[in-house]
Amino acid sequence: MPHDKEHPQGSHNKGPQQGQEPQDQEAAQVTQAVEETLSSPNPVMPSNMQMVPVAQAPSYPGGPHSASSSSSGIHAACGSECDDSSSSEDESTPSTLEGLLDKKVSFLMNILLLYFQRKEPISKADMVKYVIREHEALFYPILCKASLRLEVIFGLEVKKVDAINHCYGIFIKQGFTYDGMQCGELGVPKTGLLIFVLGVIFMKGHRATEEHIWQLMKQTGICCRKKHFIFGDPKQLFTIEFVKEGYLEYQKGPDSDPEKYELLWGPRAYAETTKMKVLEFMAKVHGTDPTDFPSLYEEAQLEEQERAQP
């Protein structure tokens, strides 16, 4: 990608405001273009997600550690939508350098999500020009945090595709062929939620009750009976869309009284991913390491060995 090509571009850029520096004018134009895209009928990401503060991810049952050390858990982007309380603090005006850099991480994640939808690479020069700006020395830490959030929330990976021009591409996580962009009403990838559910099922012994799934999802701000402002109707997504795509199986639990339903891996999940990949994803959500789940890690290793055999 040529470095002099400005991305993204809006169709209705305002003229320069009096007293603005050229760099400020360009940054304002890009910000406006992104906001226009976010407010479009098929947004990449809702506008109220533009600047998401770092939040502690919840402690997920089933693992020895909480994810409180990770600033990139699903909760960090989704917030606590199920909670009635809300912070009165103005997040748009960070008073510390840490707050400022975190806003850059959130904004860069939005930009990367936008480029994924456009199926276009993005250059380091453009990321510095429009987001990082005077903090170029912190480019890689900011990119790393934005990429990690993009991975655990949306199931996307950022990879360098042009070492000479320092261009990066955004892709669905390795192995998966589904991003869920056609599901529901919002045009955001659903792969991150899918891998999370697969991870919960794996951690629960390859079958998890629907009740257990919703208990965990509520901790991430996603409620069974409440439409989520990013992912749409989660009940439909888990029990209809993912099932129709072959990633999950939704069935009555054995000998359940009263009647309960459970979720299992579907054939497409077994074909496109592995227990190790899913465990590594869950470890990132927990802010820990796959080896901290010894029995699961051993099982995943055994599967890797079996797959490696002729």
GROMACS .gro file of C-alpha atoms in nm:
model
  310
    1MET     CA    1   0.000   0.000   0.000
    2PRO     CA    2   0.153   0.337  -0.093
    3HIS     CA    3   0.220   0.545   0.212
    4ASP     CA    4   0.076   0.860   0.056
    5LYS     CA    5  -0.269   0.704   0.018
    6GLU     CA    6  -0.493   0.818   0.301
    7HIS     CA    7  -0.710   0.552   0.465
    8PRO     CA    8  -0.985   0.551   0.551
    9GLN     CA    9  -1.143   0.834   0.351
   10GLY     CA   10  -1.484   0.978   0.411
   11SER     CA   11  -1.720   1.097   0.144
   12HIS     CA   12  -1.800   1.422   0.324
   13ASN     CA   13  -1.482   1.565   0.476
   14LYS     CA   14  -1.517   1.900   0.641
   15GLY     CA   15  -1.283   2.179   0.559
   16PRO     CA   16  -0.994   2.274   0.789
   17GLN     CA   17  -1.086   2.461   1.100
   18GLN     CA   18  -0.913   2.783   1.179
   19GLY     CA   19  -0.605   2.742   1.393
   20GLN     CA   20  -0.563   2.369   1.329
   21GLU     CA   21  -0.229   2.223   1.234
   22PRO     CA   22  -0.220   2.017   0.910
   23GLN     CA   23  -0.170   1.695   1.105
   24ASP     CA   24  -0.470   1.782   1.326
   25GLN     CA   25  -0.678   1.850   1.015
   26GLU     CA   26  -0.588   1.512   0.866
   27ALA     CA   27  -0.654   1.328   1.190
   28ALA     CA   28  -0.990   1.504   1.227
   29GLN     CA   29  -1.086   1.404   0.873
   30VAL     CA   30  -0.999   1.041   0.937
   31THR     CA   31  -1.188   1.043   1.267
   32GLN     CA   32  -1.490   1.189   1.092
   33ALA     CA   33  -1.469   0.925   0.817
   34VAL     CA   34  -1.458   0.646   1.073
   35GLU     CA   35  -1.750   0.795   1.266
   36GLU     CA   36  -1.952   0.821   0.945
   37THR     CA   37  -1.877   0.457   0.873
   38LEU     CA   38  -1.974   0.355   1.225
   39SER     CA   39  -2.305   0.542   1.199
   40SER     CA   40  -2.392   0.386   0.863
   41PRO     CA   41  -2.679   0.130   0.834
   42ASN     CA   42  -2.425  -0.156   0.839
   43PRO     CA   43  -2.159  -0.032   1.081
   44VAL     CA   44  -1.824  -0.194   1.134
   45MET     CA   45  -1.859  -0.118   1.500
   46PRO     CA   46  -2.112   0.083   1.700
   47SER     CA   47  -2.009   0.442   1.763
   48ASN     CA   48  -2.040   0.399   2.139
   49MET     CA   49  -1.760   0.143   2.114
   50GLN     CA   50  -1.518   0.391   1.960
   51MET     CA   51  -1.324   0.463   2.275
   52VAL     CA   52  -1.342   0.171   2.516
   53PRO     CA   53  -1.141   0.208   2.838
   54VAL     CA   54  -0.928  -0.073   2.972
   55ALA     CA   55  -1.141  -0.284   3.202
   56GLN     CA   56  -1.064  -0.586   3.408
   57ALA     CA   57  -1.189  -0.901   3.244
   58PRO     CA   58  -1.402  -1.125   3.465
   59SER     CA   59  -1.277  -1.431   3.644
   60TYR     CA   60  -1.388  -1.727   3.436
   61PRO     CA   61  -1.482  -2.044   3.624
   62GLY     CA   62  -1.289  -2.347   3.512
   63GLY     CA   63  -0.940  -2.200   3.530
   64PRO     CA   64  -0.687  -2.148   3.808
   65HIS     CA   65  -0.637  -1.777   3.739
   66SER     CA   66  -0.859  -1.482   3.672
   67ALA     CA   67  -0.818  -1.260   3.369
   68SER     CA   68  -0.774  -0.947   3.579
   69SER     CA   69  -0.419  -0.907   3.453
   70SER     CA   70  -0.537  -0.895   3.094
   71SER     CA   71  -0.658  -0.569   2.945
   72SER     CA   72  -0.785  -0.741   2.636
   73GLY     CA   73  -1.058  -0.976   2.760
   74ILE     CA   74  -1.400  -0.981   2.600
   75HIS     CA   75  -1.531  -0.777   2.891
   76ALA     CA   76  -1.290  -0.496   2.805
   77ALA     CA   77  -1.483  -0.422   2.489
   78CYS     CA   78  -1.832  -0.543   2.566
   79GLY     CA   79  -1.857  -0.378   2.904
   80SER     CA   80  -2.116  -0.491   3.157
   81GLU     CA   81  -2.430  -0.452   2.952
   82CYS     CA   82  -2.620  -0.662   3.204
   83ASP     CA   83  -2.532  -0.421   3.485
   84ASP     CA   84  -2.772  -0.140   3.564
   85SER     CA   85  -2.502   0.087   3.703
   86SER     CA   86  -2.289   0.307   3.482
   87SER     CA   87  -1.985   0.520   3.544
   88SER     CA   88  -2.031   0.894   3.544
   89GLU     CA   89  -1.665   0.952   3.467
   90ASP     CA   90  -1.599   1.121   3.133
   91GLU     CA   91  -1.395   0.860   2.948
   92SER     CA   92  -1.344   1.092   2.653
   93THR     CA   93  -1.096   1.309   2.842
   94PRO     CA   94  -0.826   1.087   2.993
   95SER     CA   95  -0.614   1.268   3.249
   96THR     CA   96  -0.316   1.036   3.232
   97LEU     CA   97  -0.080   0.910   2.965
   98GLU     CA   98  -0.206   0.559   3.032
   99GLY     CA   99  -0.561   0.670   2.959
  100LEU     CA  100  -0.453   0.846   2.643
  101LEU     CA  101  -0.263   0.545   2.513
  102ASP     CA  102  -0.555   0.316   2.592
  103LYS     CA  103  -0.782   0.537   2.383
  104LYS     CA  104  -0.533   0.498   2.101
  105VAL     CA  105  -0.546   0.120   2.146
  106SER     CA  106  -0.927   0.127   2.127
  107PHE     CA  107  -0.930   0.356   1.826
  108LEU     CA  108  -0.666   0.150   1.646
  109MET     CA  109  -0.875  -0.163   1.709
  110ASN     CA  110  -1.168   0.013   1.540
  111ILE     CA  111  -0.949   0.107   1.243
  112LEU     CA  112  -0.823  -0.251   1.208
  113LEU     CA  113  -1.181  -0.377   1.222
  114LEU     CA  114  -1.274  -0.132   0.949
  115TYR     CA  115  -0.992  -0.254   0.727
  116PHE     CA  116  -1.095  -0.614   0.786
  117GLN     CA  117  -1.443  -0.537   0.658
  118ARG     CA  118  -1.291  -0.363   0.356
  119LYS     CA  119  -1.053  -0.656   0.302
  120GLU     CA  120  -0.764  -0.410   0.271
  121PRO     CA  121  -0.417  -0.407   0.432
  122ILE     CA  122  -0.310  -0.110   0.641
  123SER     CA  123   0.039   0.035   0.658
  124LYS     CA  124   0.236   0.128   0.966
  125ALA     CA  125   0.269   0.476   0.820
  126ASP     CA  126  -0.110   0.520   0.815
  127MET     CA  127  -0.151   0.384   1.167
  128VAL     CA  128   0.111   0.627   1.294
  129LYS     CA  129  -0.031   0.916   1.094
  130TYR     CA  130  -0.393   0.875   1.197
  131VAL     CA  131  -0.380   0.708   1.538
  132ILE     CA  132  -0.038   0.678   1.704
  133ARG     CA  133   0.093   1.020   1.598
  134GLU     CA  134   0.341   1.166   1.849
  135HIS     CA  135   0.368   0.833   2.033
  136GLU     CA  136   0.537   0.650   1.745
  137ALA     CA  137   0.798   0.510   1.985
  138LEU     CA  138   0.512   0.310   2.141
  139PHE     CA  139   0.378   0.188   1.807
  140TYR     CA  140   0.445  -0.182   1.863
  141PRO     CA  141   0.306  -0.198   2.220
  142ILE     CA  142  -0.009  -0.014   2.105
  143LEU     CA  143  -0.044  -0.238   1.799
  144CYS     CA  144   0.012  -0.548   2.012
  145LYS     CA  145  -0.261  -0.453   2.260
  146ALA     CA  146  -0.504  -0.356   1.983
  147SER     CA  147  -0.433  -0.684   1.802
  148LEU     CA  148  -0.487  -0.886   2.119
  149ARG     CA  149  -0.821  -0.720   2.182
  150LEU     CA  150  -0.919  -0.777   1.820
  151GLU     CA  151  -0.833  -1.144   1.863
  152VAL     CA  152  -1.015  -1.223   2.186
  153ILE     CA  153  -1.322  -1.013   2.103
  154PHE     CA  154  -1.368  -1.074   1.733
  155GLY     CA  155  -1.147  -1.375   1.655
  156LEU     CA  156  -0.924  -1.185   1.411
  157GLU     CA  157  -0.547  -1.189   1.363
  158VAL     CA  158  -0.316  -0.910   1.250
  159LYS     CA  159  -0.024  -1.026   1.036
  160LYS     CA  160   0.250  -0.841   0.851
  161VAL     CA  161   0.195  -0.899   0.479
  162ASP     CA  162   0.458  -0.663   0.335
  163ALA     CA  163   0.789  -0.640   0.519
  164ILE     CA  164   0.926  -0.369   0.289
  165ASN     CA  165   0.637  -0.124   0.320
  166HIS     CA  166   0.540  -0.245   0.669
  167CYS     CA  167   0.182  -0.333   0.576
  168TYR     CA  168  -0.046  -0.547   0.788
  169GLY     CA  169  -0.344  -0.761   0.695
  170ILE     CA  170  -0.636  -0.858   0.917
  171PHE     CA  171  -0.763  -1.215   0.887
  172ILE     CA  172  -0.997  -1.463   1.056
  173LYS     CA  173  -0.807  -1.676   1.307
  174GLN     CA  174  -0.607  -1.951   1.144
  175GLY     CA  175  -0.817  -2.247   1.043
  176PHE     CA  176  -1.160  -2.087   1.065
  177THR     CA  177  -1.354  -2.011   0.748
  178TYR     CA  178  -1.640  -1.827   0.918
  179ASP     CA  179  -1.665  -1.472   1.051
  180GLY     CA  180  -2.041  -1.443   1.100
  181MET     CA  181  -2.057  -1.112   0.915
  182GLN     CA  182  -2.388  -1.213   0.754
  183CYS     CA  183  -2.549  -1.309   1.085
  184GLY     CA  184  -2.784  -1.076   1.269
  185GLU     CA  185  -2.806  -0.704   1.206
  186LEU     CA  186  -2.455  -0.581   1.283
  187GLY     CA  187  -2.163  -0.625   1.050
  188VAL     CA  188  -1.901  -0.736   1.300
  189PRO     CA  189  -1.714  -1.070   1.310
  190LYS     CA  190  -1.856  -1.331   1.548
  191THR     CA  191  -1.559  -1.570   1.538
  192GLY     CA  192  -1.430  -1.459   1.879
  193LEU     CA  193  -1.758  -1.551   2.047
  194LEU     CA  194  -1.761  -1.882   1.863
  195ILE     CA  195  -1.411  -1.978   1.982
  196PHE     CA  196  -1.500  -1.869   2.335
  197VAL     CA  197  -1.803  -2.099   2.341
  198LEU     CA  198  -1.595  -2.385   2.198
  199GLY     CA  199  -1.343  -2.323   2.474
  200VAL     CA  200  -1.608  -2.334   2.746
  201ILE     CA  201  -1.740  -2.663   2.605
  202PHE     CA  202  -1.389  -2.810   2.599
  203MET     CA  203  -1.322  -2.700   2.955
  204LYS     CA  204  -1.648  -2.855   3.074
  205GLY     CA  205  -1.564  -3.199   2.941
  206HIS     CA  206  -1.678  -3.156   2.580
  207ARG     CA  207  -2.037  -3.071   2.670
  208ALA     CA  208  -2.171  -2.765   2.849
  209THR     CA  209  -2.525  -2.695   2.960
  210GLU     CA  210  -2.691  -2.392   2.809
  211GLU     CA  211  -2.737  -2.257   3.162
  212HIS     CA  212  -2.361  -2.273   3.227
  213ILE     CA  213  -2.287  -2.098   2.896
  214TRP     CA  214  -2.517  -1.808   2.980
  215GLN     CA  215  -2.378  -1.775   3.331
  216LEU     CA  216  -2.031  -1.721   3.184
  217MET     CA  217  -2.151  -1.498   2.902
  218LYS     CA  218  -2.330  -1.273   3.151
  219GLN     CA  219  -1.992  -1.199   3.310
  220THR     CA  220  -1.878  -1.065   2.973
  221GLY     CA  221  -2.182  -0.840   2.940
  222ILE     CA  222  -2.376  -1.070   2.706
  223CYS     CA  223  -2.717  -1.179   2.831
  224CYS     CA  224  -2.937  -1.457   2.695
  225ARG     CA  225  -3.259  -1.257   2.680
  226LYS     CA  226  -3.111  -0.919   2.593
  227LYS     CA  227  -3.001  -0.810   2.249
  228HIS     CA  228  -2.633  -0.716   2.257
  229PHE     CA  229  -2.535  -0.382   2.107
  230ILE     CA  230  -2.243  -0.538   1.917
  231PHE     CA  231  -2.332  -0.901   1.850
  232GLY     CA  232  -2.710  -0.882   1.821
  233ASP     CA  233  -2.928  -1.168   1.950
  234PRO     CA  234  -2.691  -1.407   2.133
  235LYS     CA  235  -2.956  -1.677   2.180
  236GLN     CA  236  -3.012  -1.694   1.804
  237LEU     CA  237  -2.639  -1.679   1.739
  238PHE     CA  238  -2.550  -1.971   1.968
  239THR     CA  239  -2.847  -2.202   1.920
  240ILE     CA  240  -2.933  -2.133   1.556
  241GLU     CA  241  -2.656  -1.965   1.353
  242PHE     CA  242  -2.356  -2.153   1.494
  243VAL     CA  243  -2.556  -2.477   1.480
  244LYS     CA  244  -2.663  -2.415   1.121
  245GLU     CA  245  -2.300  -2.348   1.027
  246GLY     CA  246  -2.200  -2.684   1.178
  247TYR     CA  247  -1.978  -2.544   1.456
  248LEU     CA  248  -2.209  -2.639   1.744
  249GLU     CA  249  -2.462  -2.906   1.829
  250TYR     CA  250  -2.761  -2.808   2.041
  251GLN     CA  251  -2.948  -3.092   2.204
  252LYS     CA  252  -3.136  -3.208   2.510
  253GLY     CA  253  -2.916  -3.317   2.796
  254PRO     CA  254  -2.926  -3.685   2.894
  255ASP     CA  255  -3.151  -3.770   3.188
  256SER     CA  256  -3.224  -3.404   3.260
  257ASP     CA  257  -3.524  -3.333   3.478
  258PRO     CA  258  -3.635  -3.063   3.444
  259GLU     CA  259  -3.540  -3.065   3.078
  260LYS     CA  260  -3.213  -2.890   3.000
  261TYR     CA  261  -3.025  -2.829   2.677
  262GLU     CA  262  -2.652  -2.853   2.619
  263LEU     CA  263  -2.397  -2.746   2.358
  264LEU     CA  264  -2.127  -2.962   2.201
  265TRP     CA  265  -1.867  -2.915   1.930
  266GLY     CA  266  -2.006  -2.966   1.581
  267PRO     CA  267  -1.829  -3.140   1.288
  268ARG     CA  268  -1.709  -2.814   1.136
  269ALA     CA  269  -1.538  -2.718   1.462
  270TYR     CA  270  -1.347  -3.047   1.466
  271ALA     CA  271  -1.251  -2.995   1.101
  272GLU     CA  272  -1.129  -2.634   1.126
  273THR     CA  273  -0.967  -2.603   1.468
  274THR     CA  274  -0.799  -2.808   1.739
  275LYS     CA  275  -0.826  -2.837   2.113
  276MET     CA  276  -0.482  -2.677   2.146
  277LYS     CA  277  -0.577  -2.369   1.943
  278VAL     CA  278  -0.895  -2.325   2.141
  279LEU     CA  279  -0.708  -2.373   2.469
  280GLU     CA  280  -0.450  -2.113   2.366
  281PHE     CA  281  -0.733  -1.871   2.290
  282MET     CA  282  -0.895  -1.932   2.630
  283ALA     CA  283  -0.559  -1.885   2.801
  284LYS     CA  284  -0.537  -1.538   2.644
  285VAL     CA  285  -0.885  -1.458   2.771
  286HIS     CA  286  -0.781  -1.574   3.119
  287GLY     CA  287  -0.455  -1.380   3.098
  288THR     CA  288  -0.258  -1.698   3.164
  289ASP     CA  289  -0.081  -1.983   2.983
  290PRO     CA  290  -0.222  -2.305   2.833
  291THR     CA  291   0.003  -2.510   3.061
  292ASP     CA  292  -0.187  -2.369   3.360
  293PHE     CA  293  -0.465  -2.608   3.262
  294PRO     CA  294  -0.260  -2.930   3.293
  295SER     CA  295  -0.526  -3.192   3.218
  296LEU     CA  296  -0.667  -2.994   2.926
  297TYR     CA  297  -0.319  -2.921   2.795
  298GLU     CA  298  -0.228  -3.290   2.809
  299GLU     CA  299  -0.545  -3.382   2.619
  300ALA     CA  300  -0.476  -3.113   2.358
  301GLN     CA  301  -0.118  -3.234   2.318
  302LEU     CA  302  -0.238  -3.590   2.266
  303GLU     CA  303  -0.471  -3.475   1.990
  304GLU     CA  304  -0.184  -3.283   1.826
  305GLN     CA  305   0.025  -3.600   1.825
  306GLU     CA  306  -0.257  -3.805   1.678
  307ARG     CA  307  -0.314  -3.548   1.403
  308ALA     CA  308   0.057  -3.553   1.319
  309GLN     CA  309   0.051  -3.927   1.253
  310PRO     CA  310   0.004  -4.045   0.892
   0.00000   0.00000   0.00000
